[in-house]
Amino acid sequence: MRKISVLMIIIMLITITLLPQKASSNVAFKIIAKQVTKQTKEVGQSMITKAGVRTSNKTALERANDAWFARLAREEAEAIALAGQRATPSGTPGWLKIAVGATLWATGVDIIMDLLSEPVEDREPIDYYSTENYLRNSEAKVTGDFGIKHQVVQSPKNPNNWTLLFTDAKGDQYYFSTFNPINQYNDITHIKDYDQSKILKSVKYGILNDETIYIDLDIEGDTSKDVLINPTKYGFNVNDIDYLLSHTPTGREKIWVFMIDIDNYGTYYHFLRKNPSSNNINLPVYRIYESKNLDETLSNVSIDKISGGAWFFGENDPCSCGPWSTAGRIYTLPWGVPDGTYSFTSYSQIVRPLDMFLTQNINRGYFKRDQTTNMLYVQSTLPDATYMPQPTPAYIPNPNTDIFPDDEYAVEILIPDPSFYPDTVLGIQQNANFLQGLEPYPNLNPIAPPEPAPGNNMPINIEDPGTPGLNIITTKFPFSLPWDIYHLISLLVADPVPPAFLVDTVYRDLDIEFSHEMSYLDPYMPFFRTFIFIVVAGSIIYRTRSLLGGAN
Amino acid sequence: MIQAIINTILQFIEGLVVPVIAVLPDSPFQKITFENLGPLSNVMGYINYFVPMGEILAFLGLYLVAVAIWYGARWMLRIAKYID
């Protein structure tokens, strides 16, 4: 009878566990879909009533609202159905897949997997600012200078759009590109052909003498090299360039330098400049790969003499195309931040020392490579006008003035309190015999011998430690086996410690770190342990009869 | 007098046995401690958090003593032909 009961319980558990999820999902789908439809109709009726719609128009509005809400309900219902479909193990249904799926569902692991896979796999493309007219019509605000801090801001118009908001040393602000904030780095997945790329480091920005603008990107991605080698995948749209240069911060900029550091490939310099001989902004584009040995070529190029056409430097970038045949996109839309409320979500580095490349005065000159730093720079013919002296800290007088200014170091003078120290001279005089060993030192706190137990008349000699010589057998193999058994059994007894788990791992680029301590069970565990002890004692009682055999 | 003789004999035996035993290797089992169990060092603490191993072992000790006494009593009763 007892076996039958246990068997029935097991069958029930298996049935509940292996219950096909799809059936339950279908049930949930119908219930929720019906509820959604009901609620949306109620909302529609409420809106019509509050709007004071006249009776003659009410029918038409009701129909429109019904249609809209019906569609809404259907969409939500489809989403529910999709969720149910996703909850069901994919592929051909088999008992193993159903068992695995049901186990995941019963244990909640499927929810965790969905949560983890959502931000990693379900990326959606987002819009960018280039089509926003209010940006195009904004006025330039940046007037130049170094020391740029950038912040991550959210678009007030489209919450899915984020951008880098730059603030220069003068407090002026301007945009750089938009990006998807899902990645912890500055994801530029919005950029066409750069789906797998991302900005690794930071973005530096600088304007030198109102003539050159620098933007420095560090990009990593599987397709970066391919994008670079294939010029048709990356370039600047002529319309964007027109806009870009016509909206320079000061209107006097001549050169734009995009320094793009490609992972495992080198630095990719993208130069833009105005055509000095034409009012029309027909810009040459220079591509210089730092990984190539271009010292001689660069040193012979005067940037003021270049006009028109496309100029490419680098073996992998043949100049077989027209100026703008490498039409791509530039998603840099300066300047000026339109009015609106921006939510600042993070904050990165502020002013940092500029590297050698930026600190060079490149008012005009020639590109060269510094032999020490192996970096490109422009040899200047003008004094360094871009040097920005750092403000010196304000003088703060020291409140602890040195009263001995001529001394080389401070000396701490201790003035002991006479009442704190005992009179050692008197103590020595009174205990001279003890100190000289003439008398035993009196034990001021003698240890009283323990009182003999009642009925035990044997004298206790605490001075006799026993026979330590024979105790050696407790540690010598194989005579120590009885004590070894005792030792191993004693290992089973330990102080109760509440279990604590610390999970610190990385799953699909997501850092999973959490800890769980069970110390909250402390008030209840004595009862639980007592219960366990009673169960053990009861089981021993139950087994004693068969163990010992009953008396005849 | 007799006590002194017995003590002398015992000390003589001890003097013979202890040097021989000292040559034997130390017990490897007693080197097992919580500290050198590595990742399992806290496991017994966790187990004892739920299962009162100390109380159970003490109870088992008392139980085994009781069983031993019962076996002794049974042996005595069998001698007395009180039981089979």
Short mmCIF file of C-alpha atoms in Angstrom, two decimals, chain A residues 16-408:
data_model
loop_
_atom_site.label_atom_id
_atom_site.label_comp_id
_atom_site.label_asym_id
_atom_site.label_seq_id
_atom_site.Cartn_x
_atom_site.Cartn_y
_atom_site.Cartn_z
CA ILE A 16 3.28 17.97 -13.78
CA THR A 17 6.89 18.39 -14.79
CA LEU A 18 6.49 17.10 -18.30
CA LEU A 19 3.28 18.93 -19.00
CA PRO A 20 3.73 20.39 -22.48
CA GLN A 21 4.29 24.08 -22.22
CA LYS A 22 2.57 24.81 -25.43
CA ALA A 23 -0.74 23.70 -24.02
CA SER A 24 -0.32 25.95 -21.04
CA SER A 25 0.87 28.76 -23.27
CA ASN A 26 -2.22 28.42 -25.45
CA VAL A 27 -4.42 28.63 -22.41
CA ALA A 28 -2.58 31.68 -21.17
CA PHE A 29 -2.73 33.19 -24.62
CA LYS A 30 -6.49 32.95 -24.82
CA ILE A 31 -7.05 34.31 -21.35
CA ILE A 32 -4.70 37.23 -21.72
CA ALA A 33 -5.85 38.08 -25.22
CA LYS A 34 -9.45 38.20 -24.04
CA GLN A 35 -8.51 40.40 -21.12
CA VAL A 36 -6.48 42.76 -23.30
CA THR A 37 -9.35 43.14 -25.73
CA LYS A 38 -11.73 43.89 -22.92
CA GLN A 39 -9.47 46.47 -21.36
CA THR A 40 -8.72 48.25 -24.58
CA LYS A 41 -12.41 48.54 -25.38
CA GLU A 42 -13.04 50.01 -21.98
CA VAL A 43 -10.28 52.53 -22.52
CA GLY A 44 -11.72 53.45 -25.90
CA GLN A 45 -15.17 54.00 -24.46
CA SER A 46 -13.72 56.11 -21.71
CA MET A 47 -11.82 58.26 -24.18
CA ILE A 48 -14.89 58.81 -26.30
CA THR A 49 -16.96 59.74 -23.29
CA LYS A 50 -14.41 62.15 -21.92
CA ALA A 51 -13.95 63.81 -25.27
CA GLY A 52 -17.65 64.63 -25.40
CA VAL A 53 -18.16 63.19 -28.81
CA ARG A 54 -21.50 63.91 -30.31
CA THR A 55 -23.82 61.08 -30.97
CA SER A 56 -23.70 61.52 -34.71
CA ASN A 57 -19.96 61.11 -34.75
CA LYS A 58 -19.78 58.60 -32.02
CA THR A 59 -20.41 55.61 -34.16
CA ALA A 60 -17.63 56.42 -36.57
CA LEU A 61 -15.22 57.13 -33.77
CA GLU A 62 -16.21 53.99 -32.01
CA ARG A 63 -15.57 52.00 -35.12
CA ALA A 64 -12.19 53.59 -35.58
CA ASN A 65 -11.27 53.06 -31.99
CA ASP A 66 -12.52 49.52 -32.06
CA ALA A 67 -10.46 48.81 -35.10
CA TRP A 68 -7.40 50.40 -33.59
CA PHE A 69 -7.77 48.71 -30.28
CA ALA A 70 -8.61 45.44 -31.92
CA ARG A 71 -5.39 45.68 -33.84
CA LEU A 72 -3.57 46.56 -30.68
CA ALA A 73 -5.05 43.60 -28.92
CA ARG A 74 -4.14 41.36 -31.80
CA GLU A 75 -0.58 42.61 -31.74
CA GLU A 76 -0.32 41.97 -28.08
CA ALA A 77 -1.90 38.59 -28.53
CA GLU A 78 0.60 37.78 -31.25
CA ALA A 79 3.35 38.79 -28.89
CA ILE A 80 1.92 36.46 -26.31
CA ALA A 81 1.70 33.67 -28.82
CA LEU A 82 5.29 34.32 -29.80
CA ALA A 83 6.31 34.18 -26.18
CA GLY A 84 4.54 30.87 -25.83
CA GLN A 85 6.24 29.61 -28.94
CA ARG A 86 9.61 30.67 -27.63
CA ALA A 87 8.92 28.98 -24.34
CA THR A 88 8.36 25.71 -26.15
CA PRO A 89 11.46 23.72 -27.01
CA SER A 90 12.30 24.26 -30.64
CA GLY A 91 12.80 21.61 -33.22
CA THR A 92 11.10 18.30 -33.50
CA PRO A 93 9.29 17.55 -30.28
CA GLY A 94 10.85 14.66 -28.55
CA TRP A 95 10.64 13.39 -25.07
CA LEU A 96 14.16 14.57 -24.32
CA LYS A 97 13.58 18.08 -25.62
CA ILE A 98 10.28 18.31 -23.83
CA ALA A 99 11.87 17.09 -20.64
CA VAL A 100 14.73 19.57 -20.98
CA GLY A 101 12.39 22.41 -21.85
CA ALA A 102 10.03 21.55 -19.03
CA THR A 103 12.94 21.36 -16.63
CA LEU A 104 14.16 24.76 -17.74
CA TRP A 105 10.67 26.11 -17.35
CA ALA A 106 10.11 24.49 -13.98
CA THR A 107 13.41 25.71 -12.60
CA GLY A 108 13.17 29.20 -14.04
CA VAL A 109 16.37 28.85 -16.03
CA ASP A 110 14.55 29.80 -19.23
CA ILE A 111 13.72 33.19 -17.77
CA ILE A 112 17.34 33.78 -16.90
CA MET A 113 18.40 32.73 -20.40
CA ASP A 114 15.88 35.07 -21.95
CA LEU A 115 17.07 37.93 -19.81
CA LEU A 116 20.65 37.25 -20.79
CA SER A 117 20.00 36.79 -24.46
CA GLU A 118 17.79 39.83 -24.82
CA PRO A 119 20.37 42.60 -24.71
CA VAL A 120 22.97 40.54 -26.52
CA GLU A 121 21.15 39.10 -29.46
CA ASP A 122 18.13 41.28 -30.01
CA ARG A 123 19.80 44.46 -30.99
CA GLU A 124 17.72 46.71 -33.11
CA PRO A 125 19.04 49.41 -35.37
CA ILE A 126 18.38 52.92 -34.25
CA ASP A 127 18.03 56.16 -36.07
CA TYR A 128 20.67 58.78 -36.13
CA TYR A 129 20.62 62.48 -36.12
CA SER A 130 21.54 63.14 -39.68
CA THR A 131 17.95 63.44 -40.72
CA GLU A 132 17.04 65.79 -37.96
CA ASN A 133 16.48 69.19 -39.38
CA TYR A 134 16.66 70.92 -36.08
CA LEU A 135 20.23 69.82 -35.86
CA ARG A 136 21.12 71.00 -39.28
CA ASN A 137 19.74 74.42 -38.57
CA SER A 138 21.59 74.83 -35.34
CA GLU A 139 24.29 77.40 -35.11
CA ALA A 140 27.90 76.83 -34.34
CA LYS A 141 28.92 77.45 -30.81
CA VAL A 142 32.35 75.96 -30.49
CA THR A 143 35.13 78.47 -30.66
CA GLY A 144 38.06 76.18 -30.19
CA ASP A 145 40.49 75.19 -27.46
CA PHE A 146 41.55 71.91 -26.00
CA GLY A 147 40.48 70.12 -22.93
CA ILE A 148 37.34 68.39 -23.98
CA LYS A 149 35.11 66.41 -21.78
CA HIS A 150 32.42 64.30 -23.25
CA GLN A 151 29.21 63.06 -21.80
CA VAL A 152 26.64 60.57 -22.83
CA VAL A 153 23.32 62.22 -23.36
CA GLN A 154 19.97 61.02 -24.49
CA SER A 155 18.06 62.66 -27.23
CA PRO A 156 15.09 64.63 -25.99
CA LYS A 157 13.18 63.71 -29.10
CA ASN A 158 14.03 60.08 -29.53
CA PRO A 159 14.88 58.17 -26.38
CA ASN A 160 16.60 55.51 -28.44
CA ASN A 161 19.15 57.96 -29.69
CA TRP A 162 22.16 58.79 -27.68
CA THR A 163 25.05 60.97 -28.49
CA LEU A 164 28.32 62.21 -27.19
CA LEU A 165 28.01 65.71 -25.93
CA PHE A 166 31.30 67.54 -25.89
CA THR A 167 32.10 70.42 -23.69
CA ASP A 168 35.24 72.37 -24.25
CA ALA A 169 37.24 74.37 -21.80
CA LYS A 170 35.10 77.39 -22.37
CA GLY A 171 31.90 75.61 -21.59
CA ASP A 172 30.61 75.43 -25.12
CA GLN A 173 28.92 72.22 -26.06
CA TYR A 174 28.50 70.36 -29.28
CA TYR A 175 27.67 66.95 -30.60
CA PHE A 176 29.51 64.04 -31.87
CA SER A 177 27.95 60.92 -33.26
CA THR A 178 25.00 59.05 -31.92
CA PHE A 179 25.31 55.52 -30.78
CA ASN A 180 23.49 52.71 -29.21
CA PRO A 181 24.03 52.68 -25.49
CA ILE A 182 23.51 48.97 -25.06
CA ASN A 183 27.18 48.26 -25.12
CA GLN A 184 29.25 49.49 -22.29
CA TYR A 185 31.50 51.13 -24.76
CA ASN A 186 30.47 53.73 -27.22
CA ASP A 187 28.74 51.50 -29.65
CA ILE A 188 28.53 52.93 -33.12
CA THR A 189 26.33 50.23 -34.53
CA HIS A 190 24.23 52.94 -36.04
CA ILE A 191 26.94 53.58 -38.57
CA LYS A 192 26.41 51.77 -41.76
CA ASP A 193 29.02 49.14 -42.53
CA TYR A 194 30.28 49.37 -39.00
CA ASP A 195 27.83 47.01 -37.50
CA GLN A 196 30.43 44.99 -35.70
CA SER A 197 32.62 47.88 -34.75
CA LYS A 198 32.68 49.87 -31.66
CA ILE A 199 34.62 52.73 -30.26
CA LEU A 200 36.98 51.23 -27.79
CA LYS A 201 38.61 54.09 -26.09
CA SER A 202 37.55 57.64 -25.83
CA VAL A 203 37.08 60.40 -28.25
CA LYS A 204 39.44 63.26 -28.28
CA TYR A 205 38.58 66.44 -29.92
CA GLY A 206 40.59 69.49 -30.51
CA ILE A 207 40.67 72.59 -32.58
CA LEU A 208 44.00 74.20 -33.26
CA ASN A 209 44.11 77.85 -34.07
CA ASP A 210 40.60 77.68 -35.42
CA GLU A 211 41.90 75.87 -38.43
CA THR A 212 42.07 72.21 -37.70
CA ILE A 213 39.64 69.95 -35.98
CA TYR A 214 40.71 66.64 -34.57
CA ILE A 215 38.57 63.72 -33.79
CA ASP A 216 40.25 60.61 -32.49
CA LEU A 217 38.49 57.29 -32.46
CA ASP A 218 39.66 53.89 -31.42
CA ILE A 219 37.71 51.27 -33.23
CA GLU A 220 37.68 47.55 -32.79
CA GLY A 221 35.76 45.11 -34.87
CA ASP A 222 35.95 42.11 -37.07
CA THR A 223 35.17 44.10 -40.15
CA SER A 224 37.32 47.10 -39.43
CA LYS A 225 40.17 46.05 -41.62
CA ASP A 226 37.85 45.02 -44.37
CA VAL A 227 36.10 48.34 -44.19
CA LEU A 228 39.38 50.12 -44.46
CA ILE A 229 40.71 48.12 -47.35
CA ASN A 230 37.53 48.44 -49.27
CA PRO A 231 37.13 52.15 -49.77
CA THR A 232 33.60 51.82 -50.98
CA LYS A 233 32.50 50.90 -47.54
CA TYR A 234 33.68 53.99 -45.85
CA GLY A 235 33.84 57.54 -46.94
CA PHE A 236 32.17 60.85 -46.74
CA ASN A 237 29.09 61.88 -48.46
CA VAL A 238 29.59 65.06 -50.35
CA ASN A 239 26.45 66.57 -49.00
CA ASP A 240 27.47 65.82 -45.51
CA ILE A 241 30.88 67.28 -46.14
CA ASP A 242 29.33 70.42 -47.53
CA TYR A 243 27.29 70.74 -44.46
CA LEU A 244 30.15 69.81 -42.21
CA LEU A 245 32.50 72.43 -43.48
CA SER A 246 29.88 75.09 -43.84
CA HIS A 247 29.07 74.68 -40.20
CA THR A 248 32.50 74.67 -38.73
CA PRO A 249 32.77 76.04 -35.27
CA THR A 250 34.32 79.30 -36.25
CA GLY A 251 33.91 79.30 -39.97
CA ARG A 252 37.64 79.54 -40.39
CA GLU A 253 38.58 75.91 -40.05
CA LYS A 254 40.45 74.46 -42.92
CA ILE A 255 41.35 70.97 -41.97
CA TRP A 256 39.51 68.15 -40.35
CA VAL A 257 41.55 65.25 -39.16
CA PHE A 258 39.86 62.05 -38.15
CA MET A 259 42.35 59.84 -36.41
CA ILE A 260 40.86 56.42 -36.30
CA ASP A 261 42.84 53.76 -34.53
CA ILE A 262 41.92 50.41 -35.93
CA ASP A 263 42.51 47.44 -33.76
CA ASN A 264 45.36 45.32 -35.04
CA TYR A 265 45.75 47.50 -38.05
CA GLY A 266 47.17 50.83 -37.14
CA THR A 267 46.01 54.38 -37.24
CA TYR A 268 43.86 55.57 -40.02
CA TYR A 269 43.94 59.25 -40.66
CA HIS A 270 41.11 60.79 -42.50
CA PHE A 271 41.81 64.32 -43.59
CA LEU A 272 39.32 66.80 -44.84
CA ARG A 273 40.04 70.30 -45.88
CA LYS A 274 38.52 73.15 -47.69
CA ASN A 275 39.50 73.95 -51.15
CA PRO A 276 41.25 77.29 -50.87
CA SER A 277 40.87 78.04 -54.55
CA SER A 278 37.16 77.65 -54.71
CA ASN A 279 34.25 78.94 -52.79
CA ASN A 280 32.49 75.70 -53.42
CA ILE A 281 33.41 73.22 -50.81
CA ASN A 282 34.88 70.50 -52.90
CA LEU A 283 37.03 68.65 -50.52
CA PRO A 284 39.87 66.28 -51.01
CA VAL A 285 40.02 63.34 -48.74
CA TYR A 286 43.31 62.03 -47.48
CA ARG A 287 43.72 58.64 -46.10
CA ILE A 288 46.99 57.91 -44.42
CA TYR A 289 47.80 54.65 -42.82
CA GLU A 290 50.29 55.08 -40.09
CA SER A 291 51.28 51.46 -40.37
CA LYS A 292 52.74 52.20 -43.75
CA ASN A 293 56.08 53.82 -44.17
CA LEU A 294 54.95 57.11 -45.52
CA ASP A 295 57.50 59.40 -43.99
CA GLU A 296 58.92 60.64 -47.22
CA THR A 297 55.58 60.98 -48.86
CA LEU A 298 54.09 62.88 -46.04
CA SER A 299 57.03 65.15 -45.58
CA ASN A 300 56.73 66.25 -49.14
CA VAL A 301 53.10 67.08 -49.00
CA SER A 302 52.09 70.58 -48.30
CA ILE A 303 48.56 70.67 -47.23
CA ASP A 304 48.11 74.12 -48.62
CA LYS A 305 48.93 72.97 -52.08
CA ILE A 306 46.47 70.20 -52.28
CA SER A 307 43.25 71.02 -53.94
CA GLY A 308 40.65 68.98 -55.61
CA GLY A 309 40.62 65.37 -56.36
CA ALA A 310 40.97 62.50 -54.04
CA TRP A 311 44.26 61.90 -52.37
CA PHE A 312 44.96 58.57 -50.95
CA PHE A 313 48.05 57.34 -49.25
CA GLY A 314 48.56 53.72 -48.69
CA GLU A 315 49.04 50.61 -50.67
CA ASN A 316 45.66 49.20 -49.93
CA ASP A 317 43.87 52.30 -50.96
CA PRO A 318 44.54 52.82 -54.63
CA CYS A 319 43.64 56.14 -56.08
CA SER A 320 41.48 54.72 -58.76
CA CYS A 321 38.34 56.45 -57.78
CA GLY A 322 36.97 59.88 -58.01
CA PRO A 323 36.76 62.34 -55.22
CA TRP A 324 33.49 61.14 -53.87
CA SER A 325 33.11 57.73 -55.33
CA THR A 326 33.77 56.44 -51.87
CA ALA A 327 30.46 57.83 -50.91
CA GLY A 328 29.54 56.62 -47.56
CA ARG A 329 28.20 58.32 -44.56
CA ILE A 330 29.52 60.65 -42.05
CA TYR A 331 27.43 60.80 -39.01
CA THR A 332 29.16 63.64 -37.35
CA LEU A 333 26.79 66.45 -37.06
CA PRO A 334 28.14 69.45 -35.33
CA TRP A 335 27.51 71.96 -33.87
CA GLY A 336 25.42 73.45 -31.28
CA VAL A 337 23.07 71.69 -29.00
CA PRO A 338 19.43 72.42 -29.59
CA ASP A 339 17.27 73.44 -26.75
CA GLY A 340 15.84 70.61 -24.83
CA THR A 341 16.11 68.64 -21.68
CA TYR A 342 19.02 66.27 -21.68
CA SER A 343 19.38 63.46 -19.28
CA PHE A 344 23.00 62.85 -18.40
CA THR A 345 23.53 59.24 -17.67
CA SER A 346 27.23 58.88 -17.40
CA TYR A 347 30.32 60.91 -17.26
CA SER A 348 33.73 60.11 -18.48
CA GLN A 349 37.08 61.71 -18.48
CA ILE A 350 37.50 65.41 -18.37
CA VAL A 351 40.55 67.29 -19.38
CA ARG A 352 43.58 65.16 -19.91
CA PRO A 353 46.99 66.02 -21.22
CA LEU A 354 47.05 66.16 -24.92
CA ASP A 355 49.46 63.94 -26.70
CA MET A 356 52.29 65.18 -28.74
CA PHE A 357 50.36 65.16 -31.92
CA LEU A 358 47.83 67.62 -30.69
CA THR A 359 50.22 69.85 -28.87
CA GLN A 360 52.12 70.63 -32.01
CA ASN A 361 51.42 73.88 -33.62
CA ILE A 362 50.00 72.97 -36.93
CA ASN A 363 48.87 76.32 -38.01
CA ARG A 364 50.41 75.42 -41.29
CA GLY A 365 53.31 73.27 -42.22
CA TYR A 366 54.23 69.80 -43.26
CA PHE A 367 53.46 66.41 -41.94
CA LYS A 368 56.36 64.57 -40.45
CA ARG A 369 56.94 61.70 -38.17
CA ASP A 370 58.61 62.20 -34.86
CA GLN A 371 61.50 59.79 -34.58
CA THR A 372 61.14 59.47 -30.83
CA THR A 373 57.46 58.98 -30.42
CA ASN A 374 56.85 57.60 -33.90
CA MET A 375 53.85 59.82 -34.23
CA LEU A 376 52.75 62.01 -37.04
CA TYR A 377 52.85 65.70 -36.55
CA VAL A 378 53.02 68.83 -38.58
CA GLN A 379 56.19 70.76 -38.61
CA SER A 380 55.31 74.24 -37.70
CA THR A 381 56.80 77.42 -38.95
CA LEU A 382 55.11 79.46 -36.30
CA PRO A 383 55.67 79.63 -32.61
CA ASP A 384 53.61 77.36 -30.53
CA ALA A 385 50.52 79.42 -30.08
CA THR A 386 48.43 76.55 -28.91
CA TYR A 387 50.14 76.06 -25.61
CA MET A 388 47.70 76.42 -22.82
CA PRO A 389 49.40 77.15 -19.52
CA GLN A 390 47.86 75.30 -16.67
CA PRO A 391 46.54 77.45 -13.86
CA THR A 392 48.76 77.42 -10.82
CA PRO A 393 47.12 76.44 -7.58
CA ALA A 394 46.16 79.24 -5.33
CA TYR A 395 48.50 79.92 -2.45
CA ILE A 396 47.14 78.60 0.79
CA PRO A 397 49.08 79.64 3.85
CA ASN A 398 50.05 76.86 6.18
CA PRO A 399 48.16 77.27 9.46
CA ASN A 400 50.85 75.28 11.27
CA THR A 401 53.73 77.61 10.93
CA ASP A 402 57.17 76.41 11.68
CA ILE A 403 58.42 78.06 14.83
CA PHE A 404 61.95 76.82 14.11
CA PRO A 405 62.38 77.65 10.46
CA ASP A 406 66.12 77.08 10.56
CA ASP A 407 65.85 73.49 11.68
CA GLU A 408 66.12 70.83 9.06
#
